[in-house]
PDB file of C-alpha atoms and ligand atoms in Angstrom:
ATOM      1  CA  UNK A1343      22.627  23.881  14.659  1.00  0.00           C
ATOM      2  CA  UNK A1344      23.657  23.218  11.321  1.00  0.00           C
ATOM      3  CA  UNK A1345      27.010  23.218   9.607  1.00  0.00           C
ATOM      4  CA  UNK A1346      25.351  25.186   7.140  1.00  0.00           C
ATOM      5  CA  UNK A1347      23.615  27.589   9.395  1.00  0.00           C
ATOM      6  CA  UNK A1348      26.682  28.392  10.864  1.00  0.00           C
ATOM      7  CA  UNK A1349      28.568  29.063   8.122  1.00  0.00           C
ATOM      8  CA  UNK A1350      26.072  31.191   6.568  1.00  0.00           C
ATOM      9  CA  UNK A1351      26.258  33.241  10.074  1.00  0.00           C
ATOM     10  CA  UNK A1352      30.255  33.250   9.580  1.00  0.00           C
ATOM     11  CA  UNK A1353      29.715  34.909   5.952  1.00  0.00           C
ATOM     12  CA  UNK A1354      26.397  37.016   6.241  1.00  0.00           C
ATOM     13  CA  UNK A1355      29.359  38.684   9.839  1.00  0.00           C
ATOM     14  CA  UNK A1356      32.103  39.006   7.218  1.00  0.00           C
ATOM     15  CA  UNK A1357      30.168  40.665   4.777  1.00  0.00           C
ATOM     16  CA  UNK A1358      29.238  43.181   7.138  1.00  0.00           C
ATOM     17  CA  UNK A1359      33.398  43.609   8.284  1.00  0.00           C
ATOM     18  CA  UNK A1360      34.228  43.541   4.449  1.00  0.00           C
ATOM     19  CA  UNK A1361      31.859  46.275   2.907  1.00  0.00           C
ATOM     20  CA  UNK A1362      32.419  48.372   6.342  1.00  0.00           C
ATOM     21  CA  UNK A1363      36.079  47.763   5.344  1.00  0.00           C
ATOM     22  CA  UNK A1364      35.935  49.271   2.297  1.00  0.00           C
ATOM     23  CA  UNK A1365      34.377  52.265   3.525  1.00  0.00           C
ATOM     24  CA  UNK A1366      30.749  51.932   2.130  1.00  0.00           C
ATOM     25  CA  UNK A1367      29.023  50.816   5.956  1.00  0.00           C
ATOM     26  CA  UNK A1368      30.160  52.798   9.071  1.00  0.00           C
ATOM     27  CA  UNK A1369      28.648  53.161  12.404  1.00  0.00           C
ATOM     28  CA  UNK A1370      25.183  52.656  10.347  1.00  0.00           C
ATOM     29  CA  UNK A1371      23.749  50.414   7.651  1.00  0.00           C
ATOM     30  CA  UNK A1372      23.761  46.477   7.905  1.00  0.00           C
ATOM     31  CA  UNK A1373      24.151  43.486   5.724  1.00  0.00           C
ATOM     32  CA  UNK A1374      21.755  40.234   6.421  1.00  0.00           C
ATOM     33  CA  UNK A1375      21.288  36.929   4.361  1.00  0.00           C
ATOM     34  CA  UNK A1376      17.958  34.544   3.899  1.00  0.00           C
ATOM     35  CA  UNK A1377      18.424  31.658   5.816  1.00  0.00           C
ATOM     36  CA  UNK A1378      19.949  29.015   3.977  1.00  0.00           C
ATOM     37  CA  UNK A1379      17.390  26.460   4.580  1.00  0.00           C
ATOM     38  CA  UNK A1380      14.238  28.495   5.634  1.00  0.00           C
ATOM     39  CA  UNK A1381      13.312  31.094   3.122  1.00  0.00           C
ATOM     40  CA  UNK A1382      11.148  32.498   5.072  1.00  0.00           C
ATOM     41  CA  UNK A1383      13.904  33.787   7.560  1.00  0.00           C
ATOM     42  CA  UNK A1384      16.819  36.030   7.144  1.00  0.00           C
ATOM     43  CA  UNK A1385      19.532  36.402   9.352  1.00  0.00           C
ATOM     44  CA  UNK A1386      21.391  39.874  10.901  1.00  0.00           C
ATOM     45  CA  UNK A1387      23.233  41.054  13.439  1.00  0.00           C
ATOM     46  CA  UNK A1388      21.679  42.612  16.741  1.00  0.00           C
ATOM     47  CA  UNK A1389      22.130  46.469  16.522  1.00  0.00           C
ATOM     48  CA  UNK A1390      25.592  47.524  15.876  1.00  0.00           C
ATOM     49  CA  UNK A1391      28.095  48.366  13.806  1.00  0.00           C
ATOM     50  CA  UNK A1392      28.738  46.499  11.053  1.00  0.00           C
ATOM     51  CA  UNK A1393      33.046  46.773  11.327  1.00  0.00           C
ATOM     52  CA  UNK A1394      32.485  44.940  14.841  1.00  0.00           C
ATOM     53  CA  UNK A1395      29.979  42.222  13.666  1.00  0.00           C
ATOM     54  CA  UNK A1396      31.037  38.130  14.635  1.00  0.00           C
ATOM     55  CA  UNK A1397      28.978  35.389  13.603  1.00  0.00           C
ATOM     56  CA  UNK A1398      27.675  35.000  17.431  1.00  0.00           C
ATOM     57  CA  UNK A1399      26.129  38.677  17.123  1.00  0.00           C
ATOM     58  CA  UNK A1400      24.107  36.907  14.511  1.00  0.00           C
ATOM     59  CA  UNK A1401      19.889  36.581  15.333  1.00  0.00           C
ATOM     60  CA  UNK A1402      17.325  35.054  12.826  1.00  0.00           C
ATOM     61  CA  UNK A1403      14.264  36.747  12.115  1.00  0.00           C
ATOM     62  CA  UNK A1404      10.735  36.111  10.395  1.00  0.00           C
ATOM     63  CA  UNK A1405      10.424  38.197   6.686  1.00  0.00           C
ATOM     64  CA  UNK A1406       7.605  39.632   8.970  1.00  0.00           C
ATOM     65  CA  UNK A1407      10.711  41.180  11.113  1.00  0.00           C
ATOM     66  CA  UNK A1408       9.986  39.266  14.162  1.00  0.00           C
ATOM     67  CA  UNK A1409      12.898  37.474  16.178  1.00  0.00           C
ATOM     68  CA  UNK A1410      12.387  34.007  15.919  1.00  0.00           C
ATOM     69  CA  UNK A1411      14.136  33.333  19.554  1.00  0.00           C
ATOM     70  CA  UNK A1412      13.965  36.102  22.169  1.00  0.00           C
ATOM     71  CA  UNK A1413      17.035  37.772  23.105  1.00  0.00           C
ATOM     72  CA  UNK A1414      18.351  40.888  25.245  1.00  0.00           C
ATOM     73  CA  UNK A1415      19.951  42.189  22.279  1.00  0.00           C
ATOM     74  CA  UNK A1416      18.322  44.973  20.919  1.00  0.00           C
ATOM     75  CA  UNK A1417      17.434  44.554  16.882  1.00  0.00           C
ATOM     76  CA  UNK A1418      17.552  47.374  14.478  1.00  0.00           C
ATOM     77  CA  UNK A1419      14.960  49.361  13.754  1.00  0.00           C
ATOM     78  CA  UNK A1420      14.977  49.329  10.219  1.00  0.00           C
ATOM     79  CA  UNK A1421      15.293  45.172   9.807  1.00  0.00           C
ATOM     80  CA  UNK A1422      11.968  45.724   7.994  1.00  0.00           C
ATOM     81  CA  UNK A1423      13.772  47.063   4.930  1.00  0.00           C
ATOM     82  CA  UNK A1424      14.962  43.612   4.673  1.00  0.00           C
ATOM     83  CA  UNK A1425      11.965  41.582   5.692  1.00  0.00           C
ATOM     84  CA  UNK A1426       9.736  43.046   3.350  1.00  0.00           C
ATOM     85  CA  UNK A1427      12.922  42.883   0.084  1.00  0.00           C
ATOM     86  CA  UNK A1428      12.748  39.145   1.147  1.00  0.00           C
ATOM     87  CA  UNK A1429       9.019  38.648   1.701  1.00  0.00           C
ATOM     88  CA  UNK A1430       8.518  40.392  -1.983  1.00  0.00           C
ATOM     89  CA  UNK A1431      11.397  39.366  -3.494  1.00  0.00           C
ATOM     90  CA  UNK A1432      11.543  35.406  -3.664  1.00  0.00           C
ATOM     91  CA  UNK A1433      14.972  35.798  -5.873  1.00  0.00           C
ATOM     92  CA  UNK A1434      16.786  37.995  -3.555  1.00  0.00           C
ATOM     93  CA  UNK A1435      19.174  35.756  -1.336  1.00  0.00           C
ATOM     94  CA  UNK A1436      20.774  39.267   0.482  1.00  0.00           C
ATOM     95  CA  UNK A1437      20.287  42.555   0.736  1.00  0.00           C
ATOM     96  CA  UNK A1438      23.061  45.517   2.281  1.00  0.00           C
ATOM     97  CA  UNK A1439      21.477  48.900   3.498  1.00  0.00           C
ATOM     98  CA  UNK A1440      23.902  51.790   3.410  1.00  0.00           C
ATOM     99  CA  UNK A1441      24.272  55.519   3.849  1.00  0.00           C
ATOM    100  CA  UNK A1442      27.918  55.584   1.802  1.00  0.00           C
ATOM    101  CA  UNK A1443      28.879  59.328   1.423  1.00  0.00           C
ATOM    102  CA  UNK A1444      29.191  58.970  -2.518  1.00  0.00           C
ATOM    103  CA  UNK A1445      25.972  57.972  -2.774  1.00  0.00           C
ATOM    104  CA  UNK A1446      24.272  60.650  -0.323  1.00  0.00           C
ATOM    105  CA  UNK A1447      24.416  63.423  -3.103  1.00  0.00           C
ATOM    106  CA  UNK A1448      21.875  61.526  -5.659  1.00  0.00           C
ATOM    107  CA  UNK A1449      19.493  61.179  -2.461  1.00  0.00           C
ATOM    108  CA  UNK A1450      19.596  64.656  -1.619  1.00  0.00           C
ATOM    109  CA  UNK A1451      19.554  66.679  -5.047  1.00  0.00           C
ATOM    110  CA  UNK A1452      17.592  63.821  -6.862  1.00  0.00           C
ATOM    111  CA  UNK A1453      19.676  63.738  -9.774  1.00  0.00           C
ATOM    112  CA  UNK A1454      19.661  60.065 -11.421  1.00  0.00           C
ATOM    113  CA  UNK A1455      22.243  57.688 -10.698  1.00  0.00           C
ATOM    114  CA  UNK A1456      23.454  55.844 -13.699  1.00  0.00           C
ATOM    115  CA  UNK A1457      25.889  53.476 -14.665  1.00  0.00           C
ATOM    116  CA  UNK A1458      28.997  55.333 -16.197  1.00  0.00           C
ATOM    117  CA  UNK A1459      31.364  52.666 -16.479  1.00  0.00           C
ATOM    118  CA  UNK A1460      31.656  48.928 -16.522  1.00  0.00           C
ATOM    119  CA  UNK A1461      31.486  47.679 -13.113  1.00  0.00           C
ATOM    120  CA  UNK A1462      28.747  50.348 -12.364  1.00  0.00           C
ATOM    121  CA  UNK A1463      26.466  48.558 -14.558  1.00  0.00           C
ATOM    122  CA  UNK A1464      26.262  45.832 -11.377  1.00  0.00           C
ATOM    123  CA  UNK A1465      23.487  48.385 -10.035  1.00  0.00           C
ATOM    124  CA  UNK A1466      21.145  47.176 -12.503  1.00  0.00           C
ATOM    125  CA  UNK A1467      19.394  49.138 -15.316  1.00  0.00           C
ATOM    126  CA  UNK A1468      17.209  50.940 -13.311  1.00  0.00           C
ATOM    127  CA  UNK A1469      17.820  53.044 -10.224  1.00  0.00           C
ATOM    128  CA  UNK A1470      14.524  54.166  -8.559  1.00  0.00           C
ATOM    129  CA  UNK A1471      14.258  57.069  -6.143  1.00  0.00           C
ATOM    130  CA  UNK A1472      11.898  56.453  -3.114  1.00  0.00           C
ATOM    131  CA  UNK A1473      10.861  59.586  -0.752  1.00  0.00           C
ATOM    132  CA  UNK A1474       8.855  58.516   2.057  1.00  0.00           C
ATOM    133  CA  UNK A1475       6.565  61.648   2.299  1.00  0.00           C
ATOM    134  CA  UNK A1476       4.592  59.849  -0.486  1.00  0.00           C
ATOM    135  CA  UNK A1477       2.744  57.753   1.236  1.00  0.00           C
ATOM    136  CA  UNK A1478       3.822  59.161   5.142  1.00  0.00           C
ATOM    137  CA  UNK A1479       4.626  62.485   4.771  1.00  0.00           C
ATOM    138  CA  UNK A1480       6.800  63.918   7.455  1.00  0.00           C
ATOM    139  CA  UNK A1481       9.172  61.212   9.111  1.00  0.00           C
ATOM    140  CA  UNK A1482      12.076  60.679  11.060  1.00  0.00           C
ATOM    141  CA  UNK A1483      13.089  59.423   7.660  1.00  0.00           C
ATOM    142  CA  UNK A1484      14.272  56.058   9.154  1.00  0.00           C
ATOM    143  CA  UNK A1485      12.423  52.533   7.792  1.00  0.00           C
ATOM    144  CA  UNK A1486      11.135  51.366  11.010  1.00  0.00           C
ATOM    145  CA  UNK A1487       7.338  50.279   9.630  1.00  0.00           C
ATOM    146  CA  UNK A1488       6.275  47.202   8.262  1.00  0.00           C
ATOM    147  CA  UNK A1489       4.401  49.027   6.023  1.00  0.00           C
ATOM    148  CA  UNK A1490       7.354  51.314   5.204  1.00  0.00           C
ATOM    149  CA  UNK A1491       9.408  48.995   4.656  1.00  0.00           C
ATOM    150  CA  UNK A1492       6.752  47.122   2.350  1.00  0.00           C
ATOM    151  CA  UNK A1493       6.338  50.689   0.842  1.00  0.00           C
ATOM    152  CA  UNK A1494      10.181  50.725  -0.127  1.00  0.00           C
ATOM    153  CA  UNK A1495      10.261  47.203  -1.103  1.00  0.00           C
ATOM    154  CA  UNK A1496       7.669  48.151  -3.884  1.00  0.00           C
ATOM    155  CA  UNK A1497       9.427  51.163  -4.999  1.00  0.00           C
ATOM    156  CA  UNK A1498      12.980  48.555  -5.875  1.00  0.00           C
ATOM    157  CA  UNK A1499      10.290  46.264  -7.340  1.00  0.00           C
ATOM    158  CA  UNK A1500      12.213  44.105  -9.891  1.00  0.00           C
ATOM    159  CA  UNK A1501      15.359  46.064  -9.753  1.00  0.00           C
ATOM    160  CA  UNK A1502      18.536  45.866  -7.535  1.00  0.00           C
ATOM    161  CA  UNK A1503      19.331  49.122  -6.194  1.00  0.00           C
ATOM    162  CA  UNK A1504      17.100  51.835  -4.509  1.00  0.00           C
ATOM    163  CA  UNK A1505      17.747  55.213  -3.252  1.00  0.00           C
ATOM    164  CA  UNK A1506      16.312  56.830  -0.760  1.00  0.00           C
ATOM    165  CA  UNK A1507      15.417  60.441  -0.244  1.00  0.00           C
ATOM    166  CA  UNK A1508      17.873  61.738   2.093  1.00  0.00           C
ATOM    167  CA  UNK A1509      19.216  58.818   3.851  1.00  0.00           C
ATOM    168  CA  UNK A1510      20.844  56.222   1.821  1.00  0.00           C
ATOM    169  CA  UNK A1511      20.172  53.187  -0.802  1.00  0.00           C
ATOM    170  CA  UNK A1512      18.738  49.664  -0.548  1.00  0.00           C
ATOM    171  CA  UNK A1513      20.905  47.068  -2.261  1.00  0.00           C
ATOM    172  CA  UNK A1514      19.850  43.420  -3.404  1.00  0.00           C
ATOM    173  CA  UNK A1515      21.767  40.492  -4.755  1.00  0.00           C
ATOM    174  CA  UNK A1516      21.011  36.893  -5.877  1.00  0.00           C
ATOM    175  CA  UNK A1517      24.093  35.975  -2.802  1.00  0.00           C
ATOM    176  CA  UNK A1518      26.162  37.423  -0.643  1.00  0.00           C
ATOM    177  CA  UNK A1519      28.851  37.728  -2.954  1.00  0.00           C
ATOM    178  CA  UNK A1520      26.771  39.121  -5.455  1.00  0.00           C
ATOM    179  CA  UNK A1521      25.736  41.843  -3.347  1.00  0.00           C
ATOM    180  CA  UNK A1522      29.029  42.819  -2.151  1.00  0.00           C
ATOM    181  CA  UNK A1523      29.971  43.401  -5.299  1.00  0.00           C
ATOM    182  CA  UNK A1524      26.611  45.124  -6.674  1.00  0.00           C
ATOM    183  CA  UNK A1525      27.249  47.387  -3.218  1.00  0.00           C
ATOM    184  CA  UNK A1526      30.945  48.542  -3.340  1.00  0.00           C
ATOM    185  CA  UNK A1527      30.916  48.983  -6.700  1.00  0.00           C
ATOM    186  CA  UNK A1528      27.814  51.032  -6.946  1.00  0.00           C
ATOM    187  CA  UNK A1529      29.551  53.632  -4.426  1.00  0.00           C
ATOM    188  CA  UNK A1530      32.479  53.815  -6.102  1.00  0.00           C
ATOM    189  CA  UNK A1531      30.578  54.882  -9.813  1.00  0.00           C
ATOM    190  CA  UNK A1532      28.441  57.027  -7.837  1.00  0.00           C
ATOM    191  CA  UNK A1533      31.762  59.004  -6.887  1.00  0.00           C
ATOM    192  CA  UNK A1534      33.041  58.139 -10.018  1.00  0.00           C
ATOM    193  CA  UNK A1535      29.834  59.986 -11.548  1.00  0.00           C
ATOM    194  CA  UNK A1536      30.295  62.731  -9.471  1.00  0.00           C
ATOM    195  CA  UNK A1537      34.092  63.414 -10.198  1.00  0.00           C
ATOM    196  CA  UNK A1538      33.369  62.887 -13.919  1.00  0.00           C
ATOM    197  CA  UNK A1539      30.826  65.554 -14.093  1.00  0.00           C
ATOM    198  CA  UNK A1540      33.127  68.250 -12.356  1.00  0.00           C
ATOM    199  CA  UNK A1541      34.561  67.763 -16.210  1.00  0.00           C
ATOM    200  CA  UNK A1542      32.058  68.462 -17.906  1.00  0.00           C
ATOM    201  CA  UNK A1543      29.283  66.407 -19.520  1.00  0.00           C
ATOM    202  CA  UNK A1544      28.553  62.790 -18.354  1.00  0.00           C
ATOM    203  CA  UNK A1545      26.882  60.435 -20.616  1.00  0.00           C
ATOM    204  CA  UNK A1546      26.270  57.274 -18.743  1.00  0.00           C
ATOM    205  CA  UNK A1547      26.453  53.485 -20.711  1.00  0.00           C
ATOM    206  CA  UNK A1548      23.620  53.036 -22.984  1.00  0.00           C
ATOM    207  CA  UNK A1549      21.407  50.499 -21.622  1.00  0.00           C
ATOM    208  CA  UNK A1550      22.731  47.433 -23.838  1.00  0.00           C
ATOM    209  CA  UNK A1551      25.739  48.383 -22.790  1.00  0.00           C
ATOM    210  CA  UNK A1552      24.314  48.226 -18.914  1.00  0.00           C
ATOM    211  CA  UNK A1553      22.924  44.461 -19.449  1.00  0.00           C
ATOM    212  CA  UNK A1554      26.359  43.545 -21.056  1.00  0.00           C
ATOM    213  CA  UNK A1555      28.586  44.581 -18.923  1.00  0.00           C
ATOM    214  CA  UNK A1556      26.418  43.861 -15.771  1.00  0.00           C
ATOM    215  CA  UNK A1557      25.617  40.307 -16.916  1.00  0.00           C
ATOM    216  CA  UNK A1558      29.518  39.809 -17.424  1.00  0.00           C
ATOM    217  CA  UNK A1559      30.746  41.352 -14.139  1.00  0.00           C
ATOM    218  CA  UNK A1560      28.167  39.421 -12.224  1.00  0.00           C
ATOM    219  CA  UNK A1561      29.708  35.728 -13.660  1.00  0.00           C
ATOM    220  CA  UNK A1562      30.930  33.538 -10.953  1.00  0.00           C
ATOM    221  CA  UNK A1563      34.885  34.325 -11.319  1.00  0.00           C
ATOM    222  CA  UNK A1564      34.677  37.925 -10.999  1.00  0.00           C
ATOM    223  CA  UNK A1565      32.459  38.171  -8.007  1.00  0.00           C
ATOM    224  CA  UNK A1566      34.463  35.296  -6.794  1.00  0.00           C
ATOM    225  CA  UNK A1567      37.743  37.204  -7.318  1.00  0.00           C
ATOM    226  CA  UNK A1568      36.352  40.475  -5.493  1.00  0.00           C
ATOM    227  CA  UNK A1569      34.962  38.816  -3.188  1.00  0.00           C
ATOM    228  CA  UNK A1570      38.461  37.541  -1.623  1.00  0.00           C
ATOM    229  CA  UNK A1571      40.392  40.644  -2.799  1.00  0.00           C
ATOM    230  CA  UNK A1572      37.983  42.317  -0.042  1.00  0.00           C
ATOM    231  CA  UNK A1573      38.205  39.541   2.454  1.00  0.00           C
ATOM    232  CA  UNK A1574      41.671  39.546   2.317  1.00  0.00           C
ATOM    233  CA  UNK A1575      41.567  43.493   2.364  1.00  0.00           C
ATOM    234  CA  UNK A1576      39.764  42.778   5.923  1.00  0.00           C
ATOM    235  CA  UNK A1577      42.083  40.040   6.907  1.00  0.00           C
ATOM    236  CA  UNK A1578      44.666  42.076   6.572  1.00  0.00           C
ATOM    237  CA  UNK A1579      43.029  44.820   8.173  1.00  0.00           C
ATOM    238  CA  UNK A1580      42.046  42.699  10.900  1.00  0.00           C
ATOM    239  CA  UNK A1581      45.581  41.305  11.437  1.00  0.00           C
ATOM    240  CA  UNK A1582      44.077  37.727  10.974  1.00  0.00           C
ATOM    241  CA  UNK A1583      45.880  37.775   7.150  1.00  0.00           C
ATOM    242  CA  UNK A1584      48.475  34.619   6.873  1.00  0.00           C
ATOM    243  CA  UNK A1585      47.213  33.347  10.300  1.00  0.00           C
ATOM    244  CA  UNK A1586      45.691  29.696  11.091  1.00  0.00           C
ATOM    245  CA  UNK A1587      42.392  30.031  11.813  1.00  0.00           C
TER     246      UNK A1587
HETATM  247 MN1   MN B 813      19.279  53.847   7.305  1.00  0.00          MN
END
C-alpha cells in the first residue's frame, strides 16, 4: 500500500471526526475522498458514524459504487451520492453528505439558501433544490440508486452545494480541506440566515459579492488555517491534543 494511500485514508477518517466535531455530521452523513492515484475510485468508511471513523474503517470503491475488495463490513447505502458526484464531476476531489439541523429548514419549507455573509459565499453561487419525487415519486427518501444518485448528481451539476428535499445537502470541494470548509461554513450561514431573518428582512450578498468573497475564502491560507483550527478542535476533543503521535 502506498504512503500516499494511506495518508489519504488518515485524512479522508479525520475529516469525518472533524466536521462530526463541529456538530454538522452525527450518527448520519459521511465524508469520502477520490483516490489519490486512481480517479476512478473514492474512498469511505464502512457504515458508521462518522465521530468514530479510523483510517482502518476505510474501504475503496468503484465511482460505479462497487467495493473494489470484498469485505464483511457493511457499506452505506447511499455511497452512490458520491460515486455518481465523482463519476460526473471530474473536478471534484471530495464530497461530505450531511443532514446538519441548520440546514434541515431550507429542505423542508423550500425557501432558498443564500449566502448572507462572507464565509457563506464558500457554498457557491448557486444552491439547487433536488426532490426526488421528480423523477421517483414516493421514496424512502434515502439515495440508495445508481440512478438516484446519478439523478442528484445532475441536479448539483456545476455547482458545489445541493439540497435535498427533506433530508439533507450534498457538498463538493476541489480537496478535502476545501470541503470542510465549504461544509461547516455553509451550516453555520444557514443558521446564521435563519437567526437574521427572525429580525426582519434578509438580503443575501449580491452575486459579485458571492464570487469575491468565495474566491478569497477558498485561497490556500484560509482553508489551511480552518482546517487545523478544527483538527485541533478534535484533538483536543479527542484528548490526543499536545500528545506524540
Ligand atoms: Mn442521507
Amino acid at each position: 500500500m502506498s504512503s500516499n494511500l494511506d495518508e489519504a485514508r488518515e485524512q479522508v477518517a479525520r475529516a469525518n471526526r472533524m466536521i462530526a466535531n463541529e456538530g454538522v455530521l452525527d450518527a448520519f452523513g459521511h465524508v469520502t475522498m477520490r483516490h489519490p492515484t486512481d480517479p476512478g475510485r473514492y474512498l469511505m468508511s464502512y457504515s458508521r458514524a462518522p465521530e468514530l471513523i479510523q483510517a482502518e474503517d476505510i474501504l475503496e470503491f468503484t465511482v460505479d459504487s462497487d467495493l473494489v475488495t470484498p469485505t464483511d463490513r457493511r457499506p452505506y447505502s447511499e455511497r452512490v451520492i458520491h460515486g455518481e458526484i465523482y463519476k460526473a464531476r471530474p473536478d471534484v476531489m471530495a464530497v461530505c453528505h450531511h443532514h446538519d439541523a441548520s440546514i434541515l429548514p431550507f429542505c423542508i419549507s423550500g425557501v432558498e439558501l443564500k449566502p448572507v455573509y462572507h464565509l457563506g459565499a464558500t457554498m457557491g453561487e448557486q444552491v439547487p433544490f433536488w426532490d426526488a419525487r421528480d423523477a421517483f415519486g414516493d421514496t424512502t427518501l434515502i439515495v440508495g440508486k445508481p440512478e438516484e444518485g446519478a439523478s442528484l448528481a445532475r441536479a448539483l451539476g456545476p455547482n458545489w452545494t445541493v439540497l435535498m428535499r427533506r433530508h439533507g445537502a450534498t457538498v463538493a470541494g476541489r480537496s478535502l480541506q476545501e470541503l470542510a470548509f465549504r461544509t461547516i461554513y455553509t451550516a453555520r450561514n444557514a443558521a446564521m440566515q435563519i437567526q437574521a431573518h427572525s429580525l426582519g428582512h434578509v438580503s443575501p450578498l449580491n452575486a459579485a459579492e458571492t464570487t469575491l468573497a468565495g474566491n478569497f475564502n477558498l485561497q490556500p491560507g484560509p482553508v489551511a488555517r480552518a482546517w487545523e483550527y478544527w483538527s485541533v478542535r478534535l484533538d483536543k476533543a479527542e484528548g490526543t491534543w499536545g500528545k506524540a503521535k
